[in-house]
Amino acid sequence: MIDVKIQKTLLDLNKCVKKVANVSSGGTAVFIGTARDETDGRKVVRLEFEAYKVMALKEMEKICIEATKRWPIHDIIIHHRDGTVPAGETAVIIVASASRRDAAFKACRYAIDTLKETVPIWKKEIFEDGEEWVSPHP
Amino acid sequence: MKLHILAFGISGDILGSQKIVFNLKSSSNTVKQLRGALVDTYPKIGELKNYLIAVNTEYADDNIVLHNDDEVAIIPPTSGG
């Protein structure tokens, strides 16, 4: 099962984990990305995400398909926030399940690393005293 | 030809809008030529490091040929997650 979502509302970890629960899946790996409250010593109040939603969902699905080709995983979920995310809230959840842990860990790691490179989503950090688009290659 | 440009992240700030209609002169029709025309109109786009272009929601190389009414997105380095 592949499940990708981009939503403006809170992400639900329990729901994601329940969705992949299966007696044949002995290992489930979870990655949770949280909006940090500081960058380089500056206090971050919130993040503002912007997504090219149609394309981002397509790219997220491509990542899931590629992960299922590379490792024997059963299910993979990628849920990402859009819009305003206050510091402390979850920005992204990735869940991958497999018979054994190795495939689950590897698929989960691959999914978050690739998401950051290819999925057209951007975040702006809103500081107490200004704002800035986050650049992965400053 | 008429292109529907979507400008995300910092490129939206440069264009002053997230969505514009851009006219590419008839002698130009590739992504590479569009990149040149965008920089002519918005010089600051040229200062962006390695931005990508997507045509109709797929990443597009410089040699891809554009068509009237294509949706073209300017994709600065992404920062999701």
PDB file of C-alpha atoms in Angstrom:
ATOM      1  CA  MET A   1       0.000   0.000   0.000  1.00  0.00           C
ATOM      2  CA  ILE A   2       1.244   3.453  -0.931  1.00  0.00           C
ATOM      3  CA  ASP A   3      -0.325   6.517   0.674  1.00  0.00           C
ATOM      4  CA  VAL A   4       0.799  10.103   0.028  1.00  0.00           C
ATOM      5  CA  LYS A   5      -0.860  13.247   1.344  1.00  0.00           C
ATOM      6  CA  ILE A   6      -0.276  16.975   1.656  1.00  0.00           C
ATOM      7  CA  GLN A   7      -2.542  18.677   4.166  1.00  0.00           C
ATOM      8  CA  LYS A   8      -2.971  21.948   6.042  1.00  0.00           C
ATOM      9  CA  THR A   9      -4.288  20.194   9.144  1.00  0.00           C
ATOM     10  CA  LEU A  10      -2.373  18.324  11.884  1.00  0.00           C
ATOM     11  CA  LEU A  11      -0.711  15.050  10.875  1.00  0.00           C
ATOM     12  CA  ASP A  12      -1.853  11.964  12.774  1.00  0.00           C
ATOM     13  CA  LEU A  13       0.970   9.545  13.623  1.00  0.00           C
ATOM     14  CA  ASN A  14      -1.296   6.943  15.231  1.00  0.00           C
ATOM     15  CA  LYS A  15      -3.488   6.795  12.167  1.00  0.00           C
ATOM     16  CA  CYS A  16      -0.433   6.291   9.929  1.00  0.00           C
ATOM     17  CA  VAL A  17       0.994   3.515  12.091  1.00  0.00           C
ATOM     18  CA  LYS A  18      -2.392   1.789  12.365  1.00  0.00           C
ATOM     19  CA  LYS A  19      -2.770   1.922   8.617  1.00  0.00           C
ATOM     20  CA  VAL A  20       0.345  -0.186   8.030  1.00  0.00           C
ATOM     21  CA  ALA A  21      -0.299  -2.572  10.950  1.00  0.00           C
ATOM     22  CA  ASN A  22      -0.239  -6.080   9.562  1.00  0.00           C
ATOM     23  CA  VAL A  23       0.611  -9.433  11.094  1.00  0.00           C
ATOM     24  CA  SER A  24       3.079 -10.099   8.261  1.00  0.00           C
ATOM     25  CA  SER A  25       4.970  -6.838   8.883  1.00  0.00           C
ATOM     26  CA  GLY A  26       7.531  -7.579  11.570  1.00  0.00           C
ATOM     27  CA  GLY A  27       9.288  -4.244  11.275  1.00  0.00           C
ATOM     28  CA  THR A  28       7.894  -0.727  10.961  1.00  0.00           C
ATOM     29  CA  ALA A  29      10.168   2.315  10.724  1.00  0.00           C
ATOM     30  CA  VAL A  30       8.871   5.821  11.391  1.00  0.00           C
ATOM     31  CA  PHE A  31      10.447   9.175  10.633  1.00  0.00           C
ATOM     32  CA  ILE A  32       8.908  12.293  12.144  1.00  0.00           C
ATOM     33  CA  GLY A  33      10.095  15.704  11.018  1.00  0.00           C
ATOM     34  CA  THR A  34       9.271  18.479  13.483  1.00  0.00           C
ATOM     35  CA  ALA A  35       9.377  22.254  13.079  1.00  0.00           C
ATOM     36  CA  ARG A  36      12.445  23.306  15.099  1.00  0.00           C
ATOM     37  CA  ASP A  37      12.341  26.341  17.356  1.00  0.00           C
ATOM     38  CA  GLU A  38      15.768  27.715  16.423  1.00  0.00           C
ATOM     39  CA  THR A  39      18.181  27.994  13.504  1.00  0.00           C
ATOM     40  CA  ASP A  40      21.728  29.286  13.988  1.00  0.00           C
ATOM     41  CA  GLY A  41      20.793  30.792  17.326  1.00  0.00           C
ATOM     42  CA  ARG A  42      17.734  32.635  16.023  1.00  0.00           C
ATOM     43  CA  LYS A  43      14.367  31.765  17.494  1.00  0.00           C
ATOM     44  CA  VAL A  44      11.949  30.327  14.926  1.00  0.00           C
ATOM     45  CA  VAL A  45       8.305  31.093  15.639  1.00  0.00           C
ATOM     46  CA  ARG A  46       6.772  29.062  12.830  1.00  0.00           C
ATOM     47  CA  LEU A  47       7.322  27.639   9.369  1.00  0.00           C
ATOM     48  CA  GLU A  48       5.310  28.602   6.304  1.00  0.00           C
ATOM     49  CA  PHE A  49       5.249  25.782   3.771  1.00  0.00           C
ATOM     50  CA  GLU A  50       4.482  26.286   0.111  1.00  0.00           C
ATOM     51  CA  ALA A  51       3.802  23.295  -2.132  1.00  0.00           C
ATOM     52  CA  TYR A  52       3.330  22.741  -5.848  1.00  0.00           C
ATOM     53  CA  LYS A  53       0.734  20.281  -4.718  1.00  0.00           C
ATOM     54  CA  VAL A  54      -0.093  18.353  -7.899  1.00  0.00           C
ATOM     55  CA  MET A  55       3.559  17.800  -8.745  1.00  0.00           C
ATOM     56  CA  ALA A  56       4.622  17.220  -5.126  1.00  0.00           C
ATOM     57  CA  LEU A  57       2.103  14.391  -4.751  1.00  0.00           C
ATOM     58  CA  LYS A  58       3.371  12.853  -7.994  1.00  0.00           C
ATOM     59  CA  GLU A  59       6.982  13.063  -6.817  1.00  0.00           C
ATOM     60  CA  MET A  60       6.071  11.607  -3.413  1.00  0.00           C
ATOM     61  CA  GLU A  61       4.370   8.707  -5.136  1.00  0.00           C
ATOM     62  CA  LYS A  62       7.452   8.169  -7.335  1.00  0.00           C
ATOM     63  CA  ILE A  63       9.581   7.932  -4.180  1.00  0.00           C
ATOM     64  CA  CYS A  64       7.239   5.304  -2.715  1.00  0.00           C
ATOM     65  CA  ILE A  65       7.229   3.270  -5.931  1.00  0.00           C
ATOM     66  CA  GLU A  66      11.029   3.420  -6.141  1.00  0.00           C
ATOM     67  CA  ALA A  67      11.332   2.344  -2.481  1.00  0.00           C
ATOM     68  CA  THR A  68       9.127  -0.698  -3.105  1.00  0.00           C
ATOM     69  CA  LYS A  69      11.354  -1.614  -6.071  1.00  0.00           C
ATOM     70  CA  ARG A  70      14.572  -1.286  -4.063  1.00  0.00           C
ATOM     71  CA  TRP A  71      13.509  -3.031  -0.840  1.00  0.00           C
ATOM     72  CA  PRO A  72      10.915  -5.685   0.010  1.00  0.00           C
ATOM     73  CA  ILE A  73       8.606  -3.348   1.928  1.00  0.00           C
ATOM     74  CA  HIS A  74       4.880  -3.950   2.357  1.00  0.00           C
ATOM     75  CA  ASP A  75       3.559  -0.449   2.924  1.00  0.00           C
ATOM     76  CA  ILE A  76       4.862   3.099   2.777  1.00  0.00           C
ATOM     77  CA  ILE A  77       3.198   6.345   3.814  1.00  0.00           C
ATOM     78  CA  ILE A  78       4.381   9.930   3.314  1.00  0.00           C
ATOM     79  CA  HIS A  79       2.247  12.691   4.820  1.00  0.00           C
ATOM     80  CA  HIS A  80       3.451  16.307   4.621  1.00  0.00           C
ATOM     81  CA  ARG A  81       2.064  19.544   6.000  1.00  0.00           C
ATOM     82  CA  ASP A  82       1.268  22.615   3.922  1.00  0.00           C
ATOM     83  CA  GLY A  83       0.761  26.198   5.081  1.00  0.00           C
ATOM     84  CA  THR A  84       1.497  27.388   8.617  1.00  0.00           C
ATOM     85  CA  VAL A  85       3.290  25.014  11.020  1.00  0.00           C
ATOM     86  CA  PRO A  86       4.130  26.450  14.459  1.00  0.00           C
ATOM     87  CA  ALA A  87       7.421  25.378  16.063  1.00  0.00           C
ATOM     88  CA  GLY A  88       6.972  22.022  17.775  1.00  0.00           C
ATOM     89  CA  GLU A  89       4.373  20.658  15.358  1.00  0.00           C
ATOM     90  CA  THR A  90       5.012  17.754  13.014  1.00  0.00           C
ATOM     91  CA  ALA A  91       5.877  18.765   9.439  1.00  0.00           C
ATOM     92  CA  VAL A  92       6.302  15.334   7.877  1.00  0.00           C
ATOM     93  CA  ILE A  93       5.640  11.697   8.759  1.00  0.00           C
ATOM     94  CA  ILE A  94       7.087   8.727   6.905  1.00  0.00           C
ATOM     95  CA  VAL A  95       6.169   5.165   7.795  1.00  0.00           C
ATOM     96  CA  ALA A  96       7.574   2.064   6.085  1.00  0.00           C
ATOM     97  CA  SER A  97       6.793  -1.515   6.995  1.00  0.00           C
ATOM     98  CA  ALA A  98       8.331  -4.806   5.957  1.00  0.00           C
ATOM     99  CA  SER A  99       8.738  -8.380   7.135  1.00  0.00           C
ATOM    100  CA  ARG A 100      12.070  -7.423   8.676  1.00  0.00           C
ATOM    101  CA  ARG A 101      13.495  -4.192  10.016  1.00  0.00           C
ATOM    102  CA  ASP A 102      16.338  -3.699   7.564  1.00  0.00           C
ATOM    103  CA  ALA A 103      14.119  -2.969   4.555  1.00  0.00           C
ATOM    104  CA  ALA A 104      11.837  -0.751   6.656  1.00  0.00           C
ATOM    105  CA  PHE A 105      14.733   1.385   7.968  1.00  0.00           C
ATOM    106  CA  LYS A 106      16.338   1.716   4.538  1.00  0.00           C
ATOM    107  CA  ALA A 107      13.101   2.633   2.761  1.00  0.00           C
ATOM    108  CA  CYS A 108      12.239   5.206   5.426  1.00  0.00           C
ATOM    109  CA  ARG A 109      15.676   6.823   5.197  1.00  0.00           C
ATOM    110  CA  TYR A 110      15.569   6.837   1.398  1.00  0.00           C
ATOM    111  CA  ALA A 111      12.116   8.425   1.398  1.00  0.00           C
ATOM    112  CA  ILE A 112      12.996  11.407   3.619  1.00  0.00           C
ATOM    113  CA  ASP A 113      16.367  12.012   1.929  1.00  0.00           C
ATOM    114  CA  THR A 114      14.826  11.923  -1.561  1.00  0.00           C
ATOM    115  CA  LEU A 115      11.814  13.995  -0.513  1.00  0.00           C
ATOM    116  CA  LYS A 116      14.130  16.815   0.500  1.00  0.00           C
ATOM    117  CA  GLU A 117      15.803  16.741  -2.915  1.00  0.00           C
ATOM    118  CA  THR A 118      12.990  16.204  -5.402  1.00  0.00           C
ATOM    119  CA  VAL A 119       9.586  17.060  -3.939  1.00  0.00           C
ATOM    120  CA  PRO A 120       8.555  20.633  -4.807  1.00  0.00           C
ATOM    121  CA  ILE A 121       7.809  21.905  -1.318  1.00  0.00           C
ATOM    122  CA  TRP A 122       9.489  24.947   0.204  1.00  0.00           C
ATOM    123  CA  LYS A 123       9.613  26.333   3.715  1.00  0.00           C
ATOM    124  CA  LYS A 124      10.069  29.808   5.010  1.00  0.00           C
ATOM    125  CA  GLU A 125      11.311  30.250   8.545  1.00  0.00           C
ATOM    126  CA  ILE A 126       9.496  32.990  10.426  1.00  0.00           C
ATOM    127  CA  PHE A 127      11.786  34.406  13.107  1.00  0.00           C
ATOM    128  CA  GLU A 128      10.876  36.826  15.866  1.00  0.00           C
ATOM    129  CA  ASP A 129      12.673  39.502  13.855  1.00  0.00           C
ATOM    130  CA  GLY A 130      12.244  38.569  10.204  1.00  0.00           C
ATOM    131  CA  GLU A 131      11.683  35.759   7.732  1.00  0.00           C
ATOM    132  CA  GLU A 132      13.726  33.765   5.244  1.00  0.00           C
ATOM    133  CA  TRP A 133      13.227  31.043   2.629  1.00  0.00           C
ATOM    134  CA  VAL A 134      15.185  28.010   3.713  1.00  0.00           C
ATOM    135  CA  SER A 135      17.937  27.210   1.249  1.00  0.00           C
ATOM    136  CA  PRO A 136      19.393  23.705   1.290  1.00  0.00           C
ATOM    137  CA  HIS A 137      22.651  25.030  -0.236  1.00  0.00           C
ATOM    138  CA  PRO A 138      23.341  28.327   1.500  1.00  0.00           C
TER     139      PRO A 138
ATOM    140  CA  MET B   1       3.633  31.572 -27.306  1.00  0.00           C
ATOM    141  CA  LYS B   2       1.761  32.072 -24.079  1.00  0.00           C
ATOM    142  CA  LEU B   3       3.065  30.216 -21.006  1.00  0.00           C
ATOM    143  CA  HIS B   4       1.501  29.965 -17.575  1.00  0.00           C
ATOM    144  CA  ILE B   5       4.401  30.461 -15.179  1.00  0.00           C
ATOM    145  CA  LEU B   6       4.182  29.322 -11.572  1.00  0.00           C
ATOM    146  CA  ALA B   7       6.874  30.774  -9.350  1.00  0.00           C
ATOM    147  CA  PHE B   8       7.486  29.035  -6.027  1.00  0.00           C
ATOM    148  CA  GLY B   9       9.554  29.885  -2.982  1.00  0.00           C
ATOM    149  CA  ILE B  10      11.961  32.746  -3.491  1.00  0.00           C
ATOM    150  CA  SER B  11      11.201  32.905  -7.232  1.00  0.00           C
ATOM    151  CA  GLY B  12       7.655  34.040  -6.386  1.00  0.00           C
ATOM    152  CA  ASP B  13       9.112  36.973  -4.465  1.00  0.00           C
ATOM    153  CA  ILE B  14      11.306  37.854  -7.476  1.00  0.00           C
ATOM    154  CA  LEU B  15       8.446  37.768  -9.983  1.00  0.00           C
ATOM    155  CA  GLY B  16       6.197  39.582  -7.527  1.00  0.00           C
ATOM    156  CA  SER B  17       3.493  36.979  -8.048  1.00  0.00           C
ATOM    157  CA  GLN B  18       3.083  33.238  -7.784  1.00  0.00           C
ATOM    158  CA  LYS B  19       1.343  33.022 -11.123  1.00  0.00           C
ATOM    159  CA  ILE B  20       1.959  35.029 -14.285  1.00  0.00           C
ATOM    160  CA  VAL B  21       1.307  34.711 -17.990  1.00  0.00           C
ATOM    161  CA  PHE B  22       4.575  35.026 -19.893  1.00  0.00           C
ATOM    162  CA  ASN B  23       4.868  35.566 -23.627  1.00  0.00           C
ATOM    163  CA  LEU B  24       7.827  33.850 -25.244  1.00  0.00           C
ATOM    164  CA  LYS B  25       8.753  35.308 -28.625  1.00  0.00           C
ATOM    165  CA  SER B  26       7.991  33.040 -31.572  1.00  0.00           C
ATOM    166  CA  SER B  27      11.644  32.320 -32.403  1.00  0.00           C
ATOM    167  CA  SER B  28      12.083  30.681 -28.983  1.00  0.00           C
ATOM    168  CA  ASN B  29      10.590  27.385 -27.919  1.00  0.00           C
ATOM    169  CA  THR B  30      12.900  25.482 -25.569  1.00  0.00           C
ATOM    170  CA  VAL B  31      13.266  25.492 -21.801  1.00  0.00           C
ATOM    171  CA  LYS B  32      16.770  26.912 -22.250  1.00  0.00           C
ATOM    172  CA  GLN B  33      15.430  29.834 -24.289  1.00  0.00           C
ATOM    173  CA  LEU B  34      12.720  30.414 -21.702  1.00  0.00           C
ATOM    174  CA  ARG B  35      15.373  30.558 -18.958  1.00  0.00           C
ATOM    175  CA  GLY B  36      17.158  33.260 -20.976  1.00  0.00           C
ATOM    176  CA  ALA B  37      13.965  35.223 -21.549  1.00  0.00           C
ATOM    177  CA  LEU B  38      13.045  35.034 -17.860  1.00  0.00           C
ATOM    178  CA  VAL B  39      16.441  36.419 -16.860  1.00  0.00           C
ATOM    179  CA  ASP B  40      16.070  39.246 -19.414  1.00  0.00           C
ATOM    180  CA  THR B  41      12.760  40.245 -17.800  1.00  0.00           C
ATOM    181  CA  TYR B  42      13.653  39.378 -14.188  1.00  0.00           C
ATOM    182  CA  PRO B  43      17.460  39.719 -13.820  1.00  0.00           C
ATOM    183  CA  LYS B  44      17.323  38.453 -10.222  1.00  0.00           C
ATOM    184  CA  ILE B  45      16.192  35.037 -11.469  1.00  0.00           C
ATOM    185  CA  GLY B  46      19.698  34.716 -12.918  1.00  0.00           C
ATOM    186  CA  GLU B  47      21.138  35.066  -9.415  1.00  0.00           C
ATOM    187  CA  LEU B  48      19.288  31.976  -8.186  1.00  0.00           C
ATOM    188  CA  LYS B  49      21.593  29.020  -7.859  1.00  0.00           C
ATOM    189  CA  ASN B  50      20.581  25.995  -9.916  1.00  0.00           C
ATOM    190  CA  TYR B  51      16.817  26.361 -10.115  1.00  0.00           C
ATOM    191  CA  LEU B  52      14.931  23.686 -12.036  1.00  0.00           C
ATOM    192  CA  ILE B  53      12.057  23.989 -14.462  1.00  0.00           C
ATOM    193  CA  ALA B  54       8.999  21.754 -14.534  1.00  0.00           C
ATOM    194  CA  VAL B  55       6.710  21.613 -17.548  1.00  0.00           C
ATOM    195  CA  ASN B  56       3.176  20.358 -16.945  1.00  0.00           C
ATOM    196  CA  THR B  57       4.228  18.987 -13.527  1.00  0.00           C
ATOM    197  CA  GLU B  58       7.311  17.037 -14.711  1.00  0.00           C
ATOM    198  CA  TYR B  59      10.937  18.141 -14.319  1.00  0.00           C
ATOM    199  CA  ALA B  60      12.174  19.310 -17.725  1.00  0.00           C
ATOM    200  CA  ASP B  61      15.681  19.452 -19.210  1.00  0.00           C
ATOM    201  CA  ASP B  62      16.891  22.528 -21.065  1.00  0.00           C
ATOM    202  CA  ASN B  63      16.233  20.949 -24.469  1.00  0.00           C
ATOM    203  CA  ILE B  64      12.541  20.208 -23.842  1.00  0.00           C
ATOM    204  CA  VAL B  65      10.306  21.957 -26.371  1.00  0.00           C
ATOM    205  CA  LEU B  66       7.525  24.144 -24.995  1.00  0.00           C
ATOM    206  CA  HIS B  67       4.025  24.510 -26.371  1.00  0.00           C
ATOM    207  CA  ASN B  68       1.429  27.242 -26.177  1.00  0.00           C
ATOM    208  CA  ASP B  69      -0.472  27.208 -22.867  1.00  0.00           C
ATOM    209  CA  ASP B  70       2.043  24.939 -21.108  1.00  0.00           C
ATOM    210  CA  GLU B  71       2.206  25.242 -17.330  1.00  0.00           C
ATOM    211  CA  VAL B  72       5.818  26.009 -16.451  1.00  0.00           C
ATOM    212  CA  ALA B  73       7.017  26.037 -12.846  1.00  0.00           C
ATOM    213  CA  ILE B  74      10.179  27.674 -11.556  1.00  0.00           C
ATOM    214  CA  ILE B  75      11.554  25.297  -8.912  1.00  0.00           C
ATOM    215  CA  PRO B  76      14.239  26.805  -6.662  1.00  0.00           C
ATOM    216  CA  PRO B  77      16.119  24.272  -4.490  1.00  0.00           C
ATOM    217  CA  THR B  78      13.401  22.522  -2.487  1.00  0.00           C
ATOM    218  CA  SER B  79      13.269  22.533   1.305  1.00  0.00           C
ATOM    219  CA  GLY B  80      10.447  20.243   2.346  1.00  0.00           C
ATOM    220  CA  GLY B  81      10.548  17.901   5.302  1.00  0.00           C
TER     221      GLY B  81
END
